[in-house]
Amino acid sequence: MSACLLVAACGAPSGRDAINDPFEPANRTVHGFNKAVDRSLVAPAARGVGVVPEPVRQGIDNLADTLGLPGDIANNLLQLRLADAGQNTLRLGMNLTFGVAGLFDFSSAIGLAGKPTDFGETLHVWGVGEGPYLELPLAGPSTARDAVGMVVDTVFDPVGRALPVREANAARVIRLISRLGDRNRFSATVDSVLYDSADSYAQARLLYLQNRRFQLARGKAAGGAEGAGDDAFIDPYEDPYAD
């Protein structure tokens, strides 16, 4: 709770497109580290995942999505978005049964879309401010609020807490492979931002903040720094690190 209060005290930037980056020198150092890790480890691993046959990769993505649904449902409930919680619960049940334990996305096939969310969005719904921009080691672009949300989602992940250690570790590996698949899928755009931009740090920061604000506003124009509508949305990919 003290972490949440700290983020709330940070607040949000004053203008719709304002950037609150008081830690820019440190963030740029972390950005350089992340680029080095991407160049030497992440991008080659992603290319390795890219050679896996498409049906296998799709099955892994479906499993990763199913594994994320319990966390989505918990956050839906904390946000009092009961319709979203119900839809994700129905999606989880259908994919576990008709989708062969989540290997197939049966729900999407019948038009039942997921309602993904996270604890960072829960904090936003509770009125917690965005706080300063941060670039996190390995995790990439974030904000103070989303960093707290990431920690909470990781520590209190329903799947990780419910499964035995070996199965929980297997679930983490599945999610990691899915993320590497995303890095490979969006490699042209990610490489353009990271390696072809005049200032890859500023470009990644802009993309993350505008896309995250658009996501939290759910595509609706709104006032304040976090209320970015269609005009503010940049969509080459959702996250500069394919998060």
Coordinates of N, CA and C in Angstrom, one line a residue:
M1 N 0.8 -1.2 0.0 CA 0.0 0.0 0.0 C 0.9 1.3 0.0
S2 N 2.0 1.2 0.7 CA 2.9 2.4 0.8 C 3.4 2.7 -0.6
A3 N 3.7 1.6 -1.4 CA 4.2 1.9 -2.8 C 3.1 2.5 -3.6
C4 N 1.8 2.1 -3.4 CA 0.7 2.8 -4.2 C 0.6 4.2 -3.8
L5 N 0.8 4.6 -2.5 CA 0.7 5.9 -2.1 C 1.8 6.8 -2.7
L6 N 3.0 6.2 -2.8 CA 4.1 6.8 -3.3 C 3.9 7.2 -4.8
V7 N 3.3 6.2 -5.5 CA 3.0 6.5 -6.9 C 2.0 7.6 -7.1
A8 N 0.9 7.5 -6.2 CA -0.1 8.5 -6.2 C 0.4 9.9 -6.0
A9 N 1.4 10.0 -5.1 CA 2.0 11.3 -4.8 C 2.7 11.9 -6.0
C10 N 3.3 11.0 -6.8 CA 4.0 11.4 -8.0 C 3.1 12.1 -9.0
G11 N 1.9 11.6 -9.1 CA 0.9 12.2 -10.0 C 1.2 12.0 -11.4
A12 N 0.5 12.7 -12.3 CA 0.7 12.6 -13.7 C 1.2 13.9 -14.3
P13 N 1.8 14.0 -15.5 CA 2.2 15.2 -16.1 C 1.1 16.1 -16.3
S14 N 1.3 17.4 -16.5 CA 0.2 18.4 -16.5 C -0.5 18.4 -17.9
G15 N 0.1 18.2 -19.0 CA -0.5 18.3 -20.3 C -0.8 16.9 -20.9
R16 N -1.7 16.9 -21.9 CA -2.1 15.6 -22.4 C -0.9 14.9 -23.0
D17 N 0.0 15.6 -23.6 CA 1.1 14.9 -24.3 C 2.4 15.1 -23.5
A18 N 2.3 15.6 -22.3 CA 3.5 15.9 -21.5 C 4.2 14.6 -21.1
I19 N 5.5 14.8 -20.9 CA 6.4 13.7 -20.5 C 7.1 14.0 -19.2
N20 N 6.8 13.2 -18.2 CA 7.4 13.4 -16.9 C 8.6 12.4 -16.7
D21 N 9.8 12.9 -17.0 CA 11.0 12.0 -17.0 C 12.1 12.6 -16.2
P22 N 11.9 12.8 -14.9 CA 13.0 13.4 -14.1 C 14.2 12.5 -14.0
F23 N 14.1 11.2 -14.3 CA 15.2 10.3 -14.2 C 15.9 9.9 -15.5
E24 N 15.8 10.9 -16.5 CA 16.2 10.6 -17.8 C 17.7 10.1 -17.9
P25 N 18.6 10.7 -17.2 CA 20.0 10.2 -17.3 C 20.1 8.7 -16.9
A26 N 19.5 8.3 -15.8 CA 19.5 6.9 -15.4 C 18.7 6.1 -16.3
N27 N 17.6 6.6 -16.8 CA 16.8 5.8 -17.7 C 17.6 5.5 -19.0
R28 N 18.3 6.5 -19.5 CA 19.1 6.3 -20.7 C 20.2 5.3 -20.5
T29 N 20.8 5.2 -19.3 CA 21.7 4.2 -19.0 C 21.1 2.8 -19.1
V30 N 19.9 2.7 -18.5 CA 19.2 1.4 -18.5 C 18.8 1.0 -20.0
H31 N 18.4 2.1 -20.7 CA 18.0 1.8 -22.1 C 19.2 1.3 -22.9
G32 N 20.4 1.8 -22.7 CA 21.6 1.3 -23.4 C 21.8 -0.2 -23.0
F33 N 21.7 -0.5 -21.7 CA 21.8 -1.9 -21.2 C 20.8 -2.8 -21.9
N34 N 19.5 -2.3 -22.0 CA 18.5 -3.1 -22.6 C 18.7 -3.3 -24.1
K35 N 19.2 -2.3 -24.8 CA 19.6 -2.5 -26.2 C 20.7 -3.5 -26.4
A36 N 21.7 -3.5 -25.5 CA 22.8 -4.5 -25.6 C 22.2 -5.9 -25.3
V37 N 21.3 -6.0 -24.4 CA 20.8 -7.4 -24.1 C 19.9 -7.8 -25.3
D38 N 19.2 -6.9 -25.8 CA 18.3 -7.2 -27.0 C 19.2 -7.7 -28.2
R39 N 20.3 -6.9 -28.4 CA 21.1 -7.3 -29.6 C 21.8 -8.6 -29.4
S40 N 22.3 -8.9 -28.2 CA 23.1 -10.1 -28.0 C 22.3 -11.3 -27.6
L41 N 21.2 -11.1 -26.9 CA 20.4 -12.3 -26.4 C 19.0 -12.4 -26.9
V42 N 18.2 -11.3 -26.7 CA 16.8 -11.4 -27.0 C 16.5 -11.6 -28.5
A43 N 17.1 -10.7 -29.3 CA 16.8 -10.8 -30.8 C 17.2 -12.1 -31.4
P44 N 18.4 -12.7 -31.0 CA 18.8 -14.0 -31.6 C 17.9 -15.1 -31.1
A45 N 17.5 -15.0 -29.8 CA 16.5 -16.0 -29.2 C 15.2 -15.9 -30.0
A46 N 14.8 -14.7 -30.2 CA 13.5 -14.5 -30.9 C 13.5 -15.1 -32.3
R47 N 14.7 -14.9 -33.0 CA 14.8 -15.5 -34.3 C 14.8 -17.0 -34.3
G48 N 15.3 -17.6 -33.2 CA 15.2 -19.0 -33.0 C 13.8 -19.5 -32.8
V49 N 13.0 -18.7 -32.0 CA 11.6 -19.0 -31.9 C 10.9 -18.9 -33.2
G50 N 11.3 -18.0 -34.1 CA 10.7 -17.8 -35.4 C 10.8 -18.9 -36.3
V51 N 11.7 -19.8 -36.1 CA 11.9 -21.0 -37.0 C 11.0 -22.1 -36.6
V52 N 10.4 -22.0 -35.4 CA 9.4 -23.0 -34.9 C 8.2 -23.0 -35.8
P53 N 7.6 -24.1 -36.2 CA 6.5 -24.1 -37.1 C 5.3 -23.3 -36.5
E54 N 4.6 -22.6 -37.4 CA 3.6 -21.7 -37.0 C 2.5 -22.4 -36.1
P55 N 2.0 -23.6 -36.4 CA 1.0 -24.2 -35.5 C 1.5 -24.3 -34.1
V56 N 2.8 -24.7 -33.9 CA 3.4 -24.8 -32.6 C 3.4 -23.5 -31.9
R57 N 3.9 -22.5 -32.6 CA 4.0 -21.1 -32.0 C 2.6 -20.6 -31.6
Q58 N 1.6 -20.9 -32.4 CA 0.3 -20.4 -32.1 C -0.3 -21.1 -30.9
G59 N 0.0 -22.4 -30.8 CA -0.4 -23.2 -29.6 C 0.3 -22.6 -28.3
I60 N 1.5 -22.2 -28.4 CA 2.2 -21.6 -27.3 C 1.6 -20.3 -26.9
D61 N 1.3 -19.5 -27.9 CA 0.6 -18.2 -27.7 C -0.7 -18.4 -27.0
N62 N -1.5 -19.4 -27.5 CA -2.8 -19.6 -26.9 C -2.7 -20.1 -25.4
L63 N -1.7 -20.9 -25.2 CA -1.4 -21.3 -23.8 C -1.1 -20.1 -22.9
A64 N -0.2 -19.3 -23.4 CA 0.2 -18.1 -22.6 C -1.0 -17.2 -22.4
D65 N -1.8 -17.0 -23.3 CA -3.0 -16.2 -23.2 C -3.9 -16.8 -22.1
T66 N -4.1 -18.1 -22.2 CA -5.0 -18.8 -21.2 C -4.4 -18.7 -19.8
L67 N -3.1 -18.8 -19.7 CA -2.4 -18.7 -18.4 C -2.6 -17.3 -17.8
G68 N -2.7 -16.3 -18.6 CA -2.9 -14.9 -18.1 C -4.3 -14.6 -17.7
L69 N -5.3 -15.4 -18.1 CA -6.7 -15.1 -17.8 C -7.0 -15.0 -16.3
P70 N -6.5 -15.9 -15.5 CA -6.9 -15.7 -14.1 C -6.4 -14.3 -13.5
G71 N -5.2 -13.9 -13.9 CA -4.8 -12.6 -13.4 C -5.7 -11.4 -14.0
D72 N -6.1 -11.6 -15.3 CA -7.0 -10.6 -15.9 C -8.3 -10.6 -15.1
I73 N -8.8 -11.7 -14.8 CA -10.1 -11.8 -14.0 C -10.0 -11.1 -12.7
A74 N -8.9 -11.4 -12.0 CA -8.7 -10.8 -10.7 C -8.7 -9.2 -10.8
N75 N -8.0 -8.7 -11.8 CA -7.9 -7.3 -12.0 C -9.2 -6.7 -12.4
N76 N -9.9 -7.4 -13.3 CA -11.3 -7.0 -13.7 C -12.2 -6.8 -12.5
L77 N -12.1 -7.7 -11.5 CA -12.9 -7.6 -10.3 C -12.5 -6.5 -9.5
L78 N -11.2 -6.3 -9.3 CA -10.7 -5.1 -8.5 C -11.1 -3.8 -9.1
Q79 N -11.2 -3.8 -10.5 CA -11.7 -2.6 -11.2 C -13.2 -2.4 -11.2
L80 N -13.9 -3.4 -10.6 CA -15.4 -3.4 -10.6 C -15.9 -3.5 -12.0
R81 N -15.1 -4.1 -13.0 CA -15.6 -4.3 -14.3 C -16.1 -5.7 -14.4
L82 N -17.3 -5.9 -13.9 CA -17.9 -7.2 -13.7 C -18.2 -7.9 -15.0
A83 N -18.6 -7.1 -16.0 CA -18.9 -7.7 -17.3 C -17.6 -8.3 -17.9
D84 N -16.5 -7.5 -17.8 CA -15.2 -8.0 -18.3 C -14.7 -9.3 -17.6
A85 N -14.9 -9.3 -16.3 CA -14.6 -10.4 -15.5 C -15.4 -11.6 -15.9
G86 N -16.6 -11.5 -16.1 CA -17.5 -12.6 -16.6 C -17.1 -13.1 -17.9
Q87 N -16.7 -12.2 -18.9 CA -16.3 -12.6 -20.2 C -15.0 -13.3 -20.2
N88 N -14.1 -12.8 -19.4 CA -12.8 -13.6 -19.2 C -12.9 -14.9 -18.6
T89 N -13.9 -15.0 -17.6 CA -14.1 -16.3 -16.9 C -14.7 -17.3 -17.9
L90 N -15.7 -16.8 -18.7 CA -16.3 -17.7 -19.7 C -15.2 -18.1 -20.7
R91 N -14.4 -17.2 -21.1 CA -13.3 -17.5 -22.0 C -12.3 -18.5 -21.5
L92 N -12.0 -18.4 -20.2 CA -11.1 -19.3 -19.5 C -11.7 -20.7 -19.5
G93 N -13.0 -20.8 -19.1 CA -13.6 -22.1 -19.1 C -13.7 -22.8 -20.4
M94 N -14.1 -22.0 -21.5 CA -14.2 -22.6 -22.8 C -12.8 -23.0 -23.4
N95 N -11.8 -22.2 -23.1 CA -10.5 -22.6 -23.7 C -9.9 -23.8 -22.9
L96 N -10.2 -23.9 -21.6 CA -9.7 -25.1 -20.9 C -10.4 -26.4 -21.3
T97 N -11.7 -26.3 -21.7 CA -12.4 -27.5 -22.0 C -12.4 -27.7 -23.5
F98 N -13.0 -26.9 -24.3 CA -13.1 -27.1 -25.8 C -11.8 -26.8 -26.5
G99 N -10.9 -26.0 -25.8 CA -9.6 -25.6 -26.4 C -8.5 -26.5 -26.0
V100 N -8.8 -27.7 -25.4 CA -7.8 -28.7 -25.0 C -6.8 -28.0 -24.1
A101 N -7.3 -27.6 -22.9 CA -6.4 -27.0 -21.9 C -5.7 -25.8 -22.3
G102 N -6.3 -25.1 -23.3 CA -5.8 -23.8 -23.7 C -4.9 -23.8 -24.9
L103 N -4.7 -25.0 -25.5 CA -3.8 -25.1 -26.7 C -4.5 -24.4 -27.9
F104 N -5.8 -24.4 -27.9 CA -6.5 -23.8 -29.0 C -7.4 -22.7 -28.5
D105 N -7.5 -21.6 -29.2 CA -8.3 -20.4 -28.8 C -9.7 -20.6 -29.2
F106 N -10.4 -21.5 -28.6 CA -11.8 -21.7 -29.0 C -12.7 -20.5 -28.8
S107 N -12.4 -19.7 -27.8 CA -13.3 -18.6 -27.5 C -13.2 -17.5 -28.6
S108 N -12.0 -17.2 -29.1 CA -11.9 -16.3 -30.2 C -12.6 -16.8 -31.5
A109 N -12.5 -18.1 -31.6 CA -13.1 -18.7 -32.8 C -14.6 -18.5 -32.9
I110 N -15.2 -18.4 -31.7 CA -16.7 -18.2 -31.7 C -17.0 -16.7 -31.4
G111 N -16.0 -15.8 -31.4 CA -16.2 -14.4 -31.3 C -16.2 -13.9 -29.9
L112 N -15.7 -14.6 -28.9 CA -15.6 -14.2 -27.5 C -14.2 -13.7 -27.3
A113 N -14.1 -12.4 -27.4 CA -12.8 -11.7 -27.3 C -12.4 -11.6 -25.8
G114 N -11.1 -11.6 -25.6 CA -10.5 -11.4 -24.3 C -10.6 -10.0 -23.8
K115 N -10.5 -9.7 -22.5 CA -10.5 -8.4 -21.9 C -9.2 -8.3 -21.1
P116 N -8.0 -8.2 -21.8 CA -6.7 -8.2 -21.0 C -6.6 -6.9 -20.2
T117 N -6.0 -7.0 -19.1 CA -5.7 -5.9 -18.2 C -4.6 -6.3 -17.3
D118 N -4.2 -5.4 -16.3 CA -3.1 -5.6 -15.4 C -3.3 -4.8 -14.2
F119 N -2.5 -4.9 -13.2 CA -2.7 -4.2 -11.9 C -2.3 -2.7 -12.1
G120 N -1.5 -2.4 -13.1 CA -1.2 -1.0 -13.5 C -2.5 -0.3 -13.9
E121 N -3.3 -1.0 -14.6 CA -4.6 -0.4 -15.0 C -5.6 -0.3 -13.8
T122 N -5.5 -1.3 -12.9 CA -6.3 -1.3 -11.7 C -5.9 0.0 -10.9
L123 N -4.6 0.3 -10.7 CA -4.2 1.5 -10.0 C -4.7 2.7 -10.7
H124 N -4.7 2.7 -12.1 CA -5.3 3.8 -12.8 C -6.8 4.0 -12.5
V125 N -7.5 2.9 -12.5 CA -8.9 3.0 -12.2 C -9.2 3.5 -10.8
W126 N -8.3 3.2 -9.8 CA -8.4 3.6 -8.5 C -8.0 5.1 -8.3
G127 N -7.5 5.7 -9.4 CA -7.1 7.1 -9.3 C -5.6 7.4 -9.0
V128 N -4.8 6.3 -9.1 CA -3.4 6.5 -8.8 C -2.8 7.2 -10.1
G129 N -1.9 8.2 -9.8 CA -1.3 8.9 -10.9 C -0.3 8.1 -11.7
E130 N 0.0 8.5 -12.9 CA 1.0 7.8 -13.7 C 2.4 7.8 -13.1
G131 N 2.8 8.9 -12.5 CA 4.1 9.0 -12.0 C 5.1 9.2 -13.1
P132 N 6.4 9.3 -12.7 CA 7.5 9.5 -13.7 C 7.7 8.3 -14.6
Y133 N 8.2 8.6 -15.8 CA 8.6 7.6 -16.7 C 9.8 6.8 -16.2
L134 N 9.8 5.5 -16.4 CA 10.9 4.7 -16.0 C 11.3 3.7 -17.1
E135 N 12.6 3.5 -17.3 CA 12.9 2.3 -18.2 C 13.5 1.3 -17.2
L136 N 12.9 0.1 -17.2 CA 13.3 -0.9 -16.3 C 14.3 -1.9 -16.9
P137 N 15.3 -2.4 -16.2 CA 16.2 -3.4 -16.8 C 15.4 -4.6 -17.2
L138 N 15.7 -5.0 -18.5 CA 15.0 -6.2 -19.1 C 13.6 -6.0 -19.5
A139 N 12.8 -5.3 -18.6 CA 11.4 -5.1 -18.8 C 11.1 -4.0 -19.8
G140 N 11.9 -3.0 -19.9 CA 11.8 -1.9 -20.8 C 11.0 -0.8 -20.3
P141 N 10.3 0.0 -21.2 CA 9.6 1.2 -20.9 C 8.5 0.9 -19.9
S142 N 8.3 1.9 -19.0 CA 7.2 1.8 -18.0 C 7.0 3.1 -17.3
T143 N 6.2 3.2 -16.3 CA 6.0 4.3 -15.5 C 6.1 3.8 -14.0
A144 N 6.1 4.8 -13.1 CA 6.2 4.3 -11.7 C 5.0 3.5 -11.3
R145 N 3.8 3.9 -11.8 CA 2.6 3.2 -11.5 C 2.6 1.8 -12.1
D146 N 3.0 1.7 -13.4 CA 3.0 0.4 -14.1 C 4.1 -0.5 -13.5
A147 N 5.2 0.1 -13.0 CA 6.2 -0.7 -12.4 C 5.7 -1.4 -11.1
V148 N 5.0 -0.6 -10.3 CA 4.3 -1.2 -9.1 C 3.3 -2.3 -9.6
G149 N 2.6 -2.0 -10.6 CA 1.6 -3.0 -11.1 C 2.3 -4.2 -11.6
M150 N 3.4 -4.1 -12.2 CA 4.1 -5.3 -12.7 C 4.6 -6.2 -11.5
V151 N 5.1 -5.5 -10.5 CA 5.5 -6.3 -9.3 C 4.4 -7.0 -8.7
V152 N 3.2 -6.3 -8.5 CA 2.1 -7.0 -7.9 C 1.6 -8.1 -8.8
D153 N 1.5 -7.9 -10.1 CA 1.0 -9.0 -11.0 C 1.9 -10.2 -10.9
T154 N 3.2 -10.0 -10.7 CA 4.2 -11.1 -10.7 C 4.1 -11.8 -9.4
V155 N 4.1 -11.0 -8.3 CA 4.1 -11.7 -6.9 C 2.8 -12.4 -6.6
F156 N 1.7 -11.8 -7.1 CA 0.4 -12.4 -6.8 C -0.3 -13.1 -7.9
D157 N 0.5 -13.5 -8.9 CA 0.0 -14.2 -10.1 C -0.8 -15.4 -9.6
P158 N -2.1 -15.5 -9.9 CA -2.9 -16.7 -9.4 C -2.4 -18.0 -9.9
V159 N -1.9 -18.1 -11.2 CA -1.4 -19.3 -11.7 C -0.2 -19.8 -11.0
G160 N 0.8 -18.8 -10.9 CA 2.0 -19.1 -10.2 C 1.8 -19.6 -8.8
R161 N 0.9 -19.0 -8.1 CA 0.6 -19.4 -6.7 C -0.2 -20.7 -6.5
A162 N -1.0 -21.0 -7.5 CA -1.8 -22.2 -7.4 C -1.1 -23.5 -7.9
L163 N -0.2 -23.3 -8.8 CA 0.4 -24.5 -9.4 C 1.6 -25.0 -8.5
P164 N 2.0 -26.2 -8.6 CA 3.3 -26.7 -8.0 C 4.4 -26.0 -8.6
V165 N 5.6 -26.0 -8.0 CA 6.7 -25.3 -8.5 C 7.1 -25.6 -9.9
R166 N 7.2 -26.9 -10.2 CA 7.6 -27.3 -11.5 C 6.6 -26.8 -12.6
E167 N 5.3 -27.0 -12.3 CA 4.3 -26.5 -13.3 C 4.3 -25.0 -13.4
A168 N 4.5 -24.3 -12.3 CA 4.6 -22.9 -12.3 C 5.8 -22.4 -13.2
N169 N 6.9 -23.0 -13.0 CA 8.1 -22.7 -13.8 C 7.8 -23.0 -15.3
A170 N 7.1 -24.0 -15.6 CA 6.8 -24.4 -17.0 C 5.9 -23.3 -17.6
A171 N 5.0 -22.8 -16.8 CA 4.1 -21.7 -17.2 C 4.9 -20.4 -17.5
R172 N 5.9 -20.1 -16.7 CA 6.7 -19.0 -16.9 C 7.5 -19.1 -18.2
V173 N 8.0 -20.3 -18.5 CA 8.7 -20.6 -19.7 C 7.8 -20.4 -21.0
I174 N 6.6 -20.9 -20.9 CA 5.6 -20.7 -22.0 C 5.4 -19.2 -22.2
R175 N 5.2 -18.4 -21.2 CA 5.0 -17.0 -21.4 C 6.2 -16.3 -22.0
L176 N 7.4 -16.7 -21.5 CA 8.7 -16.2 -22.1 C 8.8 -16.5 -23.6
I177 N 8.5 -17.7 -24.0 CA 8.6 -18.1 -25.4 C 7.6 -17.3 -26.2
S178 N 6.4 -17.1 -25.6 CA 5.4 -16.3 -26.3 C 5.9 -14.9 -26.5
R179 N 6.5 -14.3 -25.5 CA 7.0 -12.9 -25.7 C 8.2 -12.9 -26.7
L180 N 9.0 -13.9 -26.7 CA 10.0 -13.9 -27.8 C 9.4 -14.0 -29.2
G181 N 8.3 -14.8 -29.3 CA 7.6 -14.8 -30.5 C 7.1 -13.5 -30.9
D182 N 6.6 -12.7 -30.0 CA 6.2 -11.3 -30.3 C 7.3 -10.5 -30.8
R183 N 8.5 -10.6 -30.1 CA 9.7 -9.9 -30.6 C 10.1 -10.2 -32.0
N184 N 9.9 -11.5 -32.3 CA 10.2 -11.9 -33.7 C 9.2 -11.4 -34.7
R185 N 7.9 -11.4 -34.3 CA 6.8 -11.0 -35.2 C 6.9 -9.6 -35.5
F186 N 7.3 -8.7 -34.6 CA 7.4 -7.3 -34.8 C 8.9 -6.8 -35.0
S187 N 9.7 -7.7 -35.4 CA 11.1 -7.4 -35.5 C 11.5 -6.2 -36.3
A188 N 10.8 -6.1 -37.5 CA 11.1 -5.0 -38.3 C 10.8 -3.6 -37.6
T189 N 9.7 -3.5 -37.0 CA 9.4 -2.3 -36.3 C 10.3 -2.1 -35.1
V190 N 10.5 -3.1 -34.3 CA 11.3 -3.0 -33.1 C 12.7 -2.6 -33.5
D191 N 13.3 -3.2 -34.5 CA 14.6 -2.9 -34.9 C 14.7 -1.5 -35.4
S192 N 13.6 -1.0 -36.1 CA 13.6 0.3 -36.6 C 13.7 1.3 -35.5
V193 N 12.9 1.1 -34.4 CA 12.9 2.0 -33.2 C 14.2 1.9 -32.5
L194 N 14.7 0.7 -32.2 CA 15.9 0.6 -31.4 C 17.2 0.9 -32.1
Y195 N 17.3 0.6 -33.4 CA 18.6 0.7 -34.1 C 18.6 1.7 -35.2
D196 N 17.5 2.1 -35.7 CA 17.5 3.1 -36.8 C 17.1 4.5 -36.5
S197 N 16.5 4.6 -35.3 CA 16.1 6.0 -34.8 C 17.3 6.9 -34.5
A198 N 17.1 8.1 -34.7 CA 18.1 9.1 -34.3 C 18.3 9.1 -32.8
D199 N 17.2 8.9 -32.0 CA 17.2 8.8 -30.6 C 16.2 7.7 -30.2
S200 N 16.8 6.5 -30.1 CA 15.9 5.4 -29.8 C 15.2 5.5 -28.4
Y201 N 15.9 6.1 -27.5 CA 15.3 6.2 -26.1 C 14.1 7.1 -26.2
A202 N 14.2 8.3 -26.8 CA 13.0 9.2 -26.9 C 11.9 8.6 -27.7
Q203 N 12.3 7.8 -28.8 CA 11.2 7.2 -29.6 C 10.5 6.1 -28.8
A204 N 11.2 5.3 -28.1 CA 10.6 4.2 -27.4 C 9.7 4.8 -26.2
R205 N 10.2 5.9 -25.6 CA 9.4 6.5 -24.6 C 8.1 7.1 -25.1
L206 N 8.2 7.8 -26.2 CA 7.0 8.3 -26.9 C 6.0 7.3 -27.2
L207 N 6.4 6.2 -27.8 CA 5.5 5.1 -28.2 C 4.9 4.5 -27.0
Y208 N 5.7 4.2 -26.0 CA 5.1 3.6 -24.8 C 4.1 4.5 -24.1
L209 N 4.4 5.7 -23.9 CA 3.5 6.6 -23.1 C 2.2 6.8 -23.9
Q210 N 2.3 7.1 -25.2 CA 1.1 7.4 -25.9 C 0.2 6.1 -26.1
N211 N 0.8 5.0 -26.3 CA 0.0 3.8 -26.5 C -0.6 3.4 -25.1
R212 N 0.2 3.5 -24.1 CA -0.4 3.1 -22.8 C -1.5 4.0 -22.3
R213 N -1.4 5.3 -22.6 CA -2.5 6.3 -22.3 C -3.7 6.0 -23.1
F214 N -3.5 5.7 -24.3 CA -4.6 5.3 -25.2 C -5.3 4.0 -24.7
Q215 N -4.5 3.0 -24.3 CA -5.0 1.8 -23.8 C -5.8 2.0 -22.5
L216 N -5.3 2.8 -21.6 CA -6.0 3.1 -20.3 C -7.3 3.9 -20.6
A217 N -7.3 4.8 -21.6 CA -8.5 5.5 -21.9 C -9.5 4.7 -22.7
R218 N -9.1 3.5 -23.0 CA -9.9 2.5 -23.8 C -10.4 3.2 -25.1
G219 N -9.5 3.9 -25.8 CA -9.8 4.5 -27.1 C -10.6 5.7 -27.1
K220 N -11.0 6.2 -25.9 CA -11.8 7.4 -25.8 C -11.0 8.6 -25.5
A221 N -11.4 9.7 -26.1 CA -10.7 11.0 -25.8 C -11.1 11.4 -24.4
A222 N -10.1 11.9 -23.7 CA -10.3 12.4 -22.4 C -9.3 13.4 -22.0
G223 N -9.6 14.2 -21.0 CA -8.6 15.3 -20.6 C -7.5 14.7 -19.8
G224 N -6.4 15.5 -19.7 CA -5.3 15.2 -18.9 C -4.3 14.4 -19.6
A225 N -3.2 14.1 -19.0 CA -2.1 13.4 -19.7 C -2.4 12.0 -20.0
E226 N -3.3 11.4 -19.2 CA -3.6 10.0 -19.4 C -4.8 9.8 -20.3
G227 N -5.4 10.9 -20.8 CA -6.5 10.7 -21.7 C -6.2 11.0 -23.1
A228 N -5.6 10.1 -23.8 CA -5.2 10.3 -25.2 C -6.2 9.6 -26.0
G229 N -6.8 10.3 -27.0 CA -7.7 9.7 -27.9 C -7.1 9.2 -29.2
D230 N -7.9 9.0 -30.2 CA -7.4 8.4 -31.5 C -6.2 9.2 -32.1
D231 N -6.3 10.6 -31.9 CA -5.3 11.4 -32.6 C -3.9 11.2 -31.9
A232 N -3.9 10.7 -30.7 CA -2.6 10.6 -30.0 C -2.1 9.2 -30.1
F233 N -2.8 8.3 -30.7 CA -2.5 6.9 -30.7 C -1.5 6.5 -31.8
I234 N -0.4 5.9 -31.4 CA 0.6 5.4 -32.4 C 0.6 3.9 -32.3
D235 N 0.4 3.2 -33.4 CA 0.3 1.8 -33.3 C 1.2 0.9 -34.2
P236 N 2.5 1.2 -34.2 CA 3.3 0.2 -34.9 C 3.4 -1.1 -34.2
Y237 N 3.3 -1.1 -32.9 CA 3.2 -2.2 -32.0 C 2.9 -1.7 -30.6
E238 N 2.4 -2.5 -29.8 CA 1.9 -2.1 -28.5 C 2.9 -1.6 -27.5
D239 N 4.1 -2.3 -27.6 CA 5.1 -2.0 -26.6 C 6.5 -2.0 -27.3
P240 N 7.3 -1.0 -27.2 CA 8.6 -1.0 -27.9 C 9.5 -2.3 -27.6
Y241 N 9.2 -3.0 -26.5 CA 9.9 -4.3 -26.3 C 9.0 -5.4 -26.4
A242 N 7.9 -5.2 -27.2 CA 6.9 -6.3 -27.5 C 6.4 -6.9 -26.2
D243 N 6.1 -6.1 -25.2 CA 5.6 -6.6 -23.9 C 4.1 -6.8 -24.0

